[in-house]
Coordinates of C-alpha atoms and ligand atoms in Angstrom, one line a residue:
M1 CA 85.7 207.2 0.9
K2 CA 83.4 204.2 0.9
K3 CA 79.9 204.9 1.7
F4 CA 78.2 203.6 4.8
F5 CA 75.6 201.7 2.7
L6 CA 72.2 200.6 4.1
T7 CA 69.3 199.1 2.4
T8 CA 65.9 197.9 3.4
A9 CA 63.8 195.3 1.8
I10 CA 61.9 196.7 -1.2
D11 CA 58.1 196.6 -0.6
Y12 CA 55.7 194.5 -2.6
A13 CA 53.7 196.6 -5.0
N14 CA 50.5 194.6 -4.5
G15 CA 49.4 196.2 -1.2
R16 CA 49.1 199.4 0.8
P17 CA 51.8 200.6 3.2
H18 CA 51.4 199.1 6.8
I19 CA 53.2 199.5 10.0
G20 CA 55.8 196.8 9.2
H21 CA 56.9 198.8 6.1
A22 CA 56.8 202.0 8.1
Y23 CA 59.0 200.4 11.0
E24 CA 61.5 199.1 8.7
K25 CA 62.1 202.5 7.0
I26 CA 62.2 204.3 10.4
L27 CA 64.8 201.8 11.7
A28 CA 66.9 202.2 8.7
D29 CA 66.6 206.0 9.0
V30 CA 67.6 206.1 12.6
I31 CA 70.7 204.1 11.9
A32 CA 71.5 206.2 8.9
R33 CA 71.0 209.5 11.0
I34 CA 73.2 208.2 13.7
A35 CA 75.9 207.4 11.2
R36 CA 75.6 210.7 9.5
L37 CA 76.0 212.5 12.8
S38 CA 79.0 210.4 13.6
G39 CA 80.8 211.7 10.4
K40 CA 80.0 208.7 8.2
D41 CA 79.3 209.4 4.5
V42 CA 75.9 207.4 4.2
Y43 CA 73.7 206.2 1.4
L44 CA 70.3 204.9 2.4
M45 CA 68.4 203.0 -0.2
T46 CA 64.8 201.8 -0.1
G47 CA 62.3 201.1 -2.9
L48 CA 59.5 199.0 -4.5
D49 CA 59.4 195.4 -5.8
E50 CA 57.1 195.5 -8.7
H51 CA 57.0 192.3 -10.8
G52 CA 55.2 189.0 -10.2
Q53 CA 52.0 187.3 -10.6
K54 CA 50.3 189.1 -7.7
V55 CA 51.0 192.5 -9.1
E56 CA 49.9 191.4 -12.6
Q57 CA 46.5 190.1 -11.0
S58 CA 45.8 193.2 -9.2
A59 CA 46.3 195.2 -12.3
V60 CA 44.1 192.8 -14.3
R61 CA 41.5 193.3 -11.6
R62 CA 41.7 197.1 -11.6
K63 CA 41.7 197.1 -15.6
I64 CA 44.9 199.0 -15.5
S65 CA 48.4 198.2 -16.7
P66 CA 50.8 196.7 -14.1
K67 CA 53.0 199.7 -14.7
A68 CA 50.1 202.1 -14.1
L69 CA 49.4 200.2 -10.8
C70 CA 53.0 200.3 -9.7
D71 CA 53.1 203.9 -10.3
E72 CA 50.4 204.6 -8.0
V73 CA 51.7 202.4 -5.3
A74 CA 55.2 203.9 -5.5
D75 CA 53.6 207.3 -5.0
D76 CA 52.0 205.8 -1.7
F77 CA 55.1 204.3 -0.4
K78 CA 57.2 207.3 -1.4
S79 CA 54.9 209.5 0.3
L80 CA 54.9 207.5 3.5
C81 CA 58.8 207.8 3.5
N82 CA 58.4 211.4 3.2
T83 CA 55.7 211.9 5.8
L84 CA 57.9 209.8 8.3
N85 CA 61.0 211.9 7.4
V86 CA 62.9 208.9 6.1
S87 CA 66.1 210.4 4.7
Y88 CA 66.7 208.1 1.9
D89 CA 69.3 208.8 -0.8
H90 CA 67.8 206.5 -3.5
Y91 CA 64.4 205.0 -4.1
I92 CA 64.8 202.0 -6.5
R93 CA 61.9 200.6 -8.4
T94 CA 62.5 197.2 -10.1
T95 CA 60.8 198.5 -13.3
D96 CA 63.7 201.1 -13.6
K97 CA 65.7 200.5 -16.6
Y98 CA 69.2 200.2 -15.2
H99 CA 67.8 197.6 -12.9
K100 CA 66.3 195.6 -15.7
E101 CA 69.5 195.7 -17.6
F102 CA 71.6 194.8 -14.6
V103 CA 69.3 191.7 -13.7
Q104 CA 69.7 190.6 -17.5
K105 CA 73.4 191.0 -17.3
C106 CA 73.6 188.7 -14.3
L107 CA 71.3 186.2 -15.7
Q108 CA 73.5 185.9 -18.8
K109 CA 76.8 185.7 -16.8
L110 CA 75.4 183.1 -14.7
F111 CA 74.1 181.2 -17.6
D112 CA 77.5 181.5 -19.5
A113 CA 79.3 180.2 -16.5
G114 CA 76.9 177.1 -16.2
E115 CA 75.3 178.1 -13.0
I116 CA 71.9 178.2 -14.6
Y117 CA 70.6 175.2 -16.5
K118 CA 67.3 174.2 -18.2
A119 CA 65.3 171.3 -17.0
K120 CA 61.9 169.8 -16.9
Y121 CA 60.3 169.6 -13.5
T122 CA 57.1 168.4 -11.8
G123 CA 56.3 170.0 -8.6
L124 CA 53.9 171.7 -6.3
Y125 CA 53.3 175.3 -7.0
S126 CA 52.0 177.9 -4.7
L127 CA 50.4 180.8 -6.4
S128 CA 50.4 182.9 -3.2
A129 CA 54.2 182.4 -2.6
E130 CA 54.9 182.5 -6.4
R131 CA 57.2 179.4 -6.1
F132 CA 57.5 175.7 -6.0
V133 CA 57.1 174.2 -2.6
Q134 CA 57.8 170.8 -1.2
E135 CA 56.2 168.4 1.4
K136 CA 58.9 169.4 3.8
D137 CA 57.5 173.0 3.9
K138 CA 54.4 171.7 5.6
I139 CA 54.0 172.7 9.3
N140 CA 52.3 170.0 11.4
G141 CA 51.3 168.1 8.3
E142 CA 49.5 171.3 6.9
W143 CA 50.5 173.9 4.2
P144 CA 51.1 177.4 5.7
A145 CA 47.9 179.4 5.1
D146 CA 49.9 182.0 3.1
Y147 CA 50.7 179.5 0.3
G148 CA 47.1 179.5 -0.7
Q149 CA 46.2 177.1 -3.4
I150 CA 48.8 174.4 -4.3
T151 CA 48.7 172.8 -7.7
E152 CA 51.0 170.3 -9.4
I153 CA 52.7 171.6 -12.4
T154 CA 54.9 170.0 -14.9
E155 CA 57.1 172.7 -16.6
T156 CA 60.5 173.3 -18.4
N157 CA 62.3 176.1 -16.4
Y158 CA 65.7 177.4 -15.7
F159 CA 67.3 176.6 -12.4
F160 CA 70.0 178.2 -10.6
R161 CA 72.5 175.9 -8.9
L162 CA 72.4 176.2 -5.1
K163 CA 73.2 172.7 -3.9
E164 CA 76.7 172.8 -4.8
H165 CA 77.3 176.1 -2.8
Q166 CA 75.5 174.7 0.4
Q167 CA 78.8 173.7 2.3
W168 CA 80.5 177.0 1.4
L169 CA 77.5 178.9 2.7
I170 CA 77.5 176.8 6.1
D171 CA 81.3 177.6 6.4
Y172 CA 80.7 181.3 5.7
I173 CA 78.0 181.6 8.3
E174 CA 79.8 179.7 10.8
T175 CA 83.1 181.8 10.4
H176 CA 81.3 185.3 10.1
P177 CA 79.4 185.8 13.3
N178 CA 78.4 189.3 12.3
F179 CA 76.8 188.2 9.0
I180 CA 73.4 187.6 10.5
Y181 CA 72.0 189.7 13.4
P182 CA 70.7 188.6 15.9
T183 CA 72.8 185.5 16.4
F184 CA 69.8 183.4 17.1
R185 CA 68.6 183.9 13.6
A186 CA 72.0 182.7 12.3
K187 CA 71.2 179.4 14.2
Q188 CA 67.9 179.0 12.4
V189 CA 69.6 179.5 9.1
L190 CA 72.2 176.9 9.9
E191 CA 69.3 174.6 11.0
F192 CA 67.7 175.2 7.7
L193 CA 70.7 174.2 6.0
K194 CA 71.2 170.9 7.7
E195 CA 68.8 169.5 5.0
P196 CA 70.0 169.3 1.5
I197 CA 68.7 172.3 -0.5
N198 CA 67.3 172.3 -4.0
D199 CA 68.3 174.4 -7.1
L200 CA 66.1 177.4 -7.6
C201 CA 63.7 177.7 -10.2
I202 CA 64.4 181.3 -11.7
S203 CA 62.1 181.5 -14.6
R204 CA 58.5 181.5 -15.3
P205 CA 57.0 180.8 -18.6
K206 CA 55.5 183.9 -20.2
E207 CA 52.3 182.0 -21.0
R208 CA 51.8 181.9 -17.2
L209 CA 53.4 185.3 -16.2
S210 CA 54.4 188.1 -18.5
W211 CA 55.0 190.9 -15.9
G212 CA 58.6 190.3 -15.2
I213 CA 62.3 190.8 -16.6
E214 CA 62.8 188.8 -19.8
I215 CA 65.3 186.1 -19.6
P216 CA 68.1 187.4 -22.1
F217 CA 68.9 183.8 -23.4
D218 CA 65.4 182.7 -23.8
R219 CA 62.7 185.2 -24.6
E220 CA 59.8 182.8 -23.9
Y221 CA 60.5 183.2 -20.1
V222 CA 60.6 186.0 -17.4
T223 CA 62.7 185.8 -14.3
Y224 CA 61.4 184.7 -10.7
V225 CA 60.6 187.9 -8.9
W226 CA 63.0 187.2 -6.0
F227 CA 65.8 186.7 -8.2
D228 CA 65.0 190.1 -9.9
A229 CA 64.3 191.8 -6.4
L230 CA 67.4 190.7 -4.6
L231 CA 69.7 192.3 -7.3
N232 CA 68.4 195.7 -6.6
Y233 CA 70.8 196.1 -3.7
I234 CA 73.6 196.1 -6.3
S235 CA 71.8 197.6 -9.4
G236 CA 70.8 200.6 -7.3
V237 CA 74.4 201.6 -6.8
N238 CA 75.5 200.6 -10.4
F239 CA 74.1 203.4 -12.6
D240 CA 74.5 207.1 -13.2
G241 CA 78.1 207.0 -12.9
K242 CA 78.3 205.2 -9.6
T243 CA 80.9 202.6 -8.8
V244 CA 79.6 199.5 -6.9
D245 CA 83.0 199.2 -5.0
D246 CA 82.2 202.7 -3.5
Y247 CA 79.1 201.2 -1.8
W248 CA 79.4 197.5 -1.7
P249 CA 79.5 195.5 0.6
A250 CA 76.5 197.1 2.3
D251 CA 77.0 197.7 6.0
Y252 CA 73.5 196.8 7.1
Q253 CA 70.8 195.0 4.8
I254 CA 67.6 195.6 7.1
I255 CA 65.1 192.9 6.5
G256 CA 62.2 191.4 8.2
K257 CA 62.5 187.9 9.9
D258 CA 59.9 186.4 7.3
I259 CA 62.3 187.1 4.5
L260 CA 65.6 186.0 6.0
V261 CA 65.2 182.1 5.1
P262 CA 65.7 181.1 2.3
A263 CA 65.8 184.5 0.3
H264 CA 68.3 186.6 2.0
S265 CA 70.3 184.0 3.7
V266 CA 70.6 181.3 1.2
Y267 CA 69.7 182.6 -2.4
W268 CA 71.3 186.0 -2.0
P269 CA 74.7 185.0 -0.4
I270 CA 75.0 182.3 -3.1
M271 CA 74.1 184.5 -6.1
L272 CA 76.6 187.1 -4.7
N273 CA 79.3 184.6 -4.4
V274 CA 78.8 183.3 -7.8
L275 CA 78.6 186.6 -9.3
G276 CA 81.9 187.6 -7.6
Y277 CA 80.6 190.0 -5.0
D278 CA 81.3 190.1 -1.4
L279 CA 78.6 189.4 1.0
P280 CA 76.9 192.3 3.1
K281 CA 78.6 192.9 6.4
T282 CA 75.2 192.3 8.3
L283 CA 71.8 191.1 7.5
L284 CA 70.0 193.0 10.1
T285 CA 66.8 191.0 10.8
H286 CA 64.0 192.7 12.7
G287 CA 61.1 191.1 14.3
W288 CA 57.4 191.6 13.6
W289 CA 54.8 193.9 14.7
L290 CA 51.9 191.9 16.1
S291 CA 48.3 192.8 17.0
S292 CA 47.3 191.2 20.4
G293 CA 50.0 188.7 19.8
E294 CA 48.9 187.7 16.4
K295 CA 50.2 188.2 12.9
M296 CA 48.7 191.2 11.2
S297 CA 46.8 190.2 8.2
K298 CA 44.1 191.8 5.8
S299 CA 41.9 188.7 6.4
L300 CA 42.0 189.2 10.2
G301 CA 41.5 192.8 9.7
N302 CA 44.1 193.8 12.3
V303 CA 46.5 195.6 10.2
V304 CA 47.7 199.0 11.6
D305 CA 47.7 201.8 9.2
P306 CA 50.7 204.0 9.8
L307 CA 49.0 207.1 8.3
E308 CA 46.2 206.6 10.9
C309 CA 48.7 206.7 13.6
I310 CA 50.5 209.8 12.2
E311 CA 47.3 211.6 12.0
L312 CA 46.6 211.0 15.6
F313 CA 50.1 211.4 17.0
G314 CA 52.3 213.1 14.4
P315 CA 55.3 211.4 12.6
D316 CA 58.0 211.9 15.3
S317 CA 55.8 210.6 18.0
F318 CA 55.1 207.5 15.8
R319 CA 58.9 207.2 15.2
Y320 CA 59.5 207.5 19.1
Y321 CA 56.9 204.9 20.0
L322 CA 58.1 202.3 17.5
M323 CA 61.7 202.7 18.5
R324 CA 60.9 202.8 22.2
E325 CA 58.9 199.7 22.3
M326 CA 60.7 197.2 20.0
N327 CA 63.7 195.4 21.0
V328 CA 65.3 195.2 17.5
G329 CA 65.3 191.5 16.4
Q330 CA 62.2 190.5 18.6
D331 CA 58.5 190.7 17.8
C332 CA 56.5 193.4 19.6
D333 CA 52.8 193.9 20.1
F334 CA 51.4 197.2 18.8
N335 CA 49.1 198.7 21.3
L336 CA 47.3 202.0 20.7
D337 CA 46.6 202.6 24.4
R338 CA 50.2 202.1 25.1
F339 CA 51.2 204.6 22.4
A340 CA 48.8 207.2 23.8
T341 CA 50.4 206.6 27.3
R342 CA 53.8 207.2 26.0
Y343 CA 52.7 210.2 24.0
T344 CA 51.1 211.8 27.1
T345 CA 53.8 210.7 29.6
D346 CA 57.2 210.6 28.0
L347 CA 56.6 213.1 25.4
G348 CA 53.9 215.4 26.5
N349 CA 54.6 215.5 30.3
D350 CA 58.4 214.7 30.7
L351 CA 59.9 216.4 27.7
G352 CA 57.2 218.8 26.3
N353 CA 56.2 220.3 29.8
L354 CA 59.8 220.4 30.8
L355 CA 60.8 222.7 27.9
S356 CA 57.7 225.0 28.1
R357 CA 58.3 225.2 32.0
V358 CA 61.9 226.2 31.5
V359 CA 61.5 228.8 28.7
N360 CA 58.6 230.3 31.0
M361 CA 60.7 230.6 34.0
L362 CA 63.5 232.0 31.8
H363 CA 61.1 234.6 30.8
R364 CA 59.7 235.3 34.3
Y365 CA 63.0 235.4 36.3
C366 CA 65.7 236.1 33.6
G367 CA 64.2 238.5 31.1
G368 CA 64.0 235.6 28.6
I369 CA 67.8 235.2 28.3
I370 CA 69.7 232.3 29.2
P371 CA 72.2 233.0 32.1
E372 CA 75.9 231.8 32.1
L373 CA 76.6 228.4 33.2
G374 CA 79.6 228.6 35.7
E375 CA 82.2 225.9 35.6
D376 CA 82.2 223.3 38.5
S377 CA 79.5 224.7 40.5
P378 CA 78.0 222.1 42.9
V379 CA 74.6 223.2 41.7
T380 CA 75.1 222.0 38.2
E381 CA 77.6 219.1 39.0
E382 CA 74.9 216.6 39.5
L383 CA 73.4 217.1 36.1
R384 CA 76.7 217.4 34.4
S385 CA 77.9 214.1 35.8
L386 CA 74.5 212.4 35.0
W387 CA 74.8 213.7 31.5
N388 CA 78.1 212.2 31.0
A389 CA 76.9 208.9 32.1
T390 CA 73.8 209.2 29.9
K391 CA 75.8 210.2 26.8
R392 CA 78.1 207.2 27.3
S393 CA 75.3 204.7 27.7
V394 CA 73.2 206.0 24.9
L395 CA 76.1 206.1 22.4
A396 CA 77.1 202.6 23.5
Q397 CA 73.5 201.1 23.0
C398 CA 73.1 202.8 19.7
E399 CA 76.3 201.1 18.6
I400 CA 74.7 197.8 19.3
L401 CA 71.2 198.7 18.0
A402 CA 69.6 198.6 21.4
F403 CA 67.6 201.7 20.7
N404 CA 64.8 201.0 23.0
S405 CA 67.1 200.9 26.0
A406 CA 69.0 204.0 24.6
L407 CA 65.7 205.9 24.6
G408 CA 64.9 204.4 28.1
D409 CA 68.1 206.1 29.3
L410 CA 67.7 209.2 27.7
F411 CA 64.2 209.6 29.2
S412 CA 65.6 208.8 32.6
F413 CA 67.9 211.6 32.1
I414 CA 65.0 213.9 31.1
A415 CA 63.3 212.7 34.2
S416 CA 66.3 213.9 36.3
I417 CA 66.1 217.3 34.8
N418 CA 62.4 217.6 36.0
K419 CA 63.6 216.2 39.4
F420 CA 66.6 218.8 39.5
I421 CA 64.0 221.6 39.0
E422 CA 61.7 220.4 41.5
Q423 CA 64.5 220.1 44.1
N424 CA 66.1 223.6 43.5
A425 CA 62.6 225.1 43.1
P426 CA 63.4 228.1 41.1
W427 CA 60.1 229.9 42.1
K428 CA 61.3 229.8 45.8
L429 CA 64.7 231.1 44.8
A430 CA 63.2 234.0 42.9
K431 CA 61.4 235.2 46.2
S432 CA 64.8 235.4 48.0
S433 CA 66.8 238.6 48.0
E434 CA 69.9 236.9 49.0
N435 CA 72.7 237.0 46.4
K436 CA 73.5 233.2 46.6
D437 CA 69.9 232.3 45.9
Q438 CA 69.8 234.6 42.9
V439 CA 73.1 233.0 41.7
K440 CA 71.5 229.4 42.3
L441 CA 68.4 230.4 40.3
K442 CA 70.3 231.5 37.3
L443 CA 72.6 228.5 37.5
T444 CA 69.6 226.1 37.9
L445 CA 67.9 227.4 34.7
A446 CA 71.0 227.6 32.8
A447 CA 71.8 224.0 33.7
A448 CA 68.4 222.8 32.9
A449 CA 68.3 224.7 29.4
E450 CA 71.7 223.1 28.6
S451 CA 70.5 219.6 29.7
I452 CA 67.6 219.8 27.4
R453 CA 69.6 220.9 24.5
L454 CA 72.0 218.0 24.9
A455 CA 69.2 215.4 25.5
A456 CA 67.4 217.0 22.3
L457 CA 70.6 216.4 20.3
L458 CA 70.8 212.5 21.2
L459 CA 67.1 212.3 20.4
A460 CA 67.4 213.8 17.0
P461 CA 67.9 210.6 15.0
V462 CA 64.5 209.2 16.4
M463 CA 62.7 212.8 16.4
P464 CA 64.3 214.6 13.5
S465 CA 61.5 217.3 13.2
T466 CA 60.8 218.0 16.8
V467 CA 64.4 218.4 17.8
P468 CA 65.0 221.6 15.7
K469 CA 61.8 223.0 17.4
I470 CA 63.4 222.4 20.7
L471 CA 66.8 224.1 19.7
D472 CA 65.0 226.9 18.2
A473 CA 62.9 227.7 21.4
L474 CA 66.2 227.6 23.4
G475 CA 67.2 230.3 20.9
T476 CA 70.2 228.3 19.4
N477 CA 70.9 227.2 15.9
P478 CA 68.4 224.4 15.1
E479 CA 71.0 222.5 12.9
I480 CA 71.7 219.1 14.6
K481 CA 75.4 218.4 15.1
W482 CA 77.2 215.8 17.4
D483 CA 80.5 217.5 17.1
N484 CA 80.3 218.8 20.8
L485 CA 78.1 216.8 23.3
D486 CA 79.9 218.2 26.3
F487 CA 77.9 220.0 29.0
G488 CA 79.1 223.5 29.0
N489 CA 78.2 227.1 28.6
H490 CA 76.7 226.8 25.2
L491 CA 73.5 228.7 25.5
S492 CA 74.4 231.8 27.6
G493 CA 73.0 235.0 26.2
K494 CA 70.5 233.2 23.9
T495 CA 66.9 234.5 23.9
V496 CA 64.5 231.8 24.4
V497 CA 60.9 232.0 22.8
K498 CA 57.7 232.4 24.9
N499 CA 55.2 229.4 25.1
V500 CA 56.3 226.3 23.3
I501 CA 53.9 223.4 22.7
L502 CA 55.8 220.3 21.3
F503 CA 52.9 217.7 21.9
P504 CA 49.5 218.9 21.9
R505 CA 47.1 217.2 24.3
L506 CA 45.2 214.4 22.8
E507 CA 41.6 215.0 22.1
T508 CA 39.5 212.5 24.2
N509 CA 36.1 211.4 23.0
S510 CA 34.8 211.2 26.6
Ligands
MSP1 N1 59.2 192.3 -1.6 C1 59.8 191.6 -0.6 C2 61.2 192.0 -0.2 C3 62.1 191.9 -1.3 S1 63.7 192.5 -0.7 C4 64.7 192.2 -2.1 C5 58.8 191.7 0.6 N2 57.9 192.7 0.7 S2 57.0 193.0 1.8 O1 56.4 194.3 1.4 O2 56.0 192.0 2.0 O3 57.7 193.4 3.1 C6 58.5 194.4 3.1 C7 59.2 194.5 4.6 O4 58.3 194.7 5.6 C8 59.9 193.0 4.8 O5 61.2 193.3 5.5 C9 58.9 192.5 5.9 O6 59.7 191.6 6.9 C10 58.5 193.7 6.5 N3 57.2 193.6 7.3 C11 56.0 193.0 6.8 N4 55.2 192.9 7.9 C12 55.8 193.1 8.9 C13 55.3 193.3 10.3 N5 54.2 193.2 10.7 N6 56.3 193.8 11.2 C14 57.5 194.2 10.8 N7 57.9 194.0 9.5 C15 57.2 193.3 8.7 O7 58.8 190.9 1.5

């Protein structure tokens, strides 16, 4: 069976993990978890992009070898993934032996096929972007700030033919509407392709850069970091007895908007096509986390550290906030106050208090045992039909990657469970000695418990460590399964725990 194959961008090894890295992994993980729960055989790959000038320079500054630097950074990034519960199946590093061998094999193949040629070139080189740039890259007559210093360089290098594949690429994008998500990004790529594209310089002379993969047909050169990095998506499923065909083409390649054009939407598809591979099914391009509307950057000092957020709110709440706020594909402002409000309101009050109230009432009125949930009672009918509508809409929205509105609907359902309890007022029913009130009391608590169980199951891809605690508090198997999401008598006879606190109150400084 072919795997449901998902990749994230591989992070540069020249910095510390920030919120953008964390978000991308969480997004990939949520999609992976949904796919697993829906019965797919998932393979999620993420990793580290280790070569290039900036890594080499950081290592020189630190007086350590580039590999030693990358080992440290890899530990930091992997540990972030683990803290965030990102269920990756493989973590690739571009210094891995199988990756380097695969890159060299591809370079040789392209060279032998005449797709790579040698030429002398004079051009403007950006050290920060680690590539040749052109006057047309200027924005309003200025070089973009992230290009840093620009110097004119004359060099003999190897070039990968892109120009002659330009029309093929345009036709491909026009005839494959799912290739680039969201659609407005495909339009941007087509706009970029209206101008003639240049062949891509894929080598760097060793005298200028030695921290890279050696070009197999000319040992004086290493390959350009992007050419190396992009190939991770295939090298990562092409070792250890794996068969590329079992994984490739990827179902989703998840990347940020800054690396769509030209790397993933021009270089990558042309490389794949020339090497004889299909194109990924979808380049899922997410937007950026901003800080007060501005790009986060080290120089502005406004970069959000994911570990600090996790320290304050816990990993699952961080995952919830990011998935609840961002409309996949659009930019979104990160706001700590808003995060605190969501933590207190959605998670603490609506979900956490709901669970603790229900288990406490079950102890007080039912001896801690969940009563039977009768069929077709008018008491439970409202919640049952609300659940059915919620389930349909949440699953449909996950299908179209609208996780923010899926969570919105799920939390409306959770609000309805709270309302249902207020309306039926178990504390009043408990005081009545009438049989019908006692029946209603039991049904109310059984229906509330069942509703919490179901809502938790749909919340599991986003909050994978909280949900087992909820299921455990309800006395049921904490294993998360989506094989039966029907509202029914699943909890009857289960013993609930006493006192459960899912989201402790935030400590205030005031
Ligand atoms: N190494 C390249 C990717 C090579 S993939 C073959 C790279 N690395 S990166 O560390 O700079 O970025 C990794 C991912 O994080 C990218 O997809 C990028 O878009 C994403 N983000 C970086 N900053 C971001 C935000 N502020 N918000 C959301 N994601 C952003 O690019």
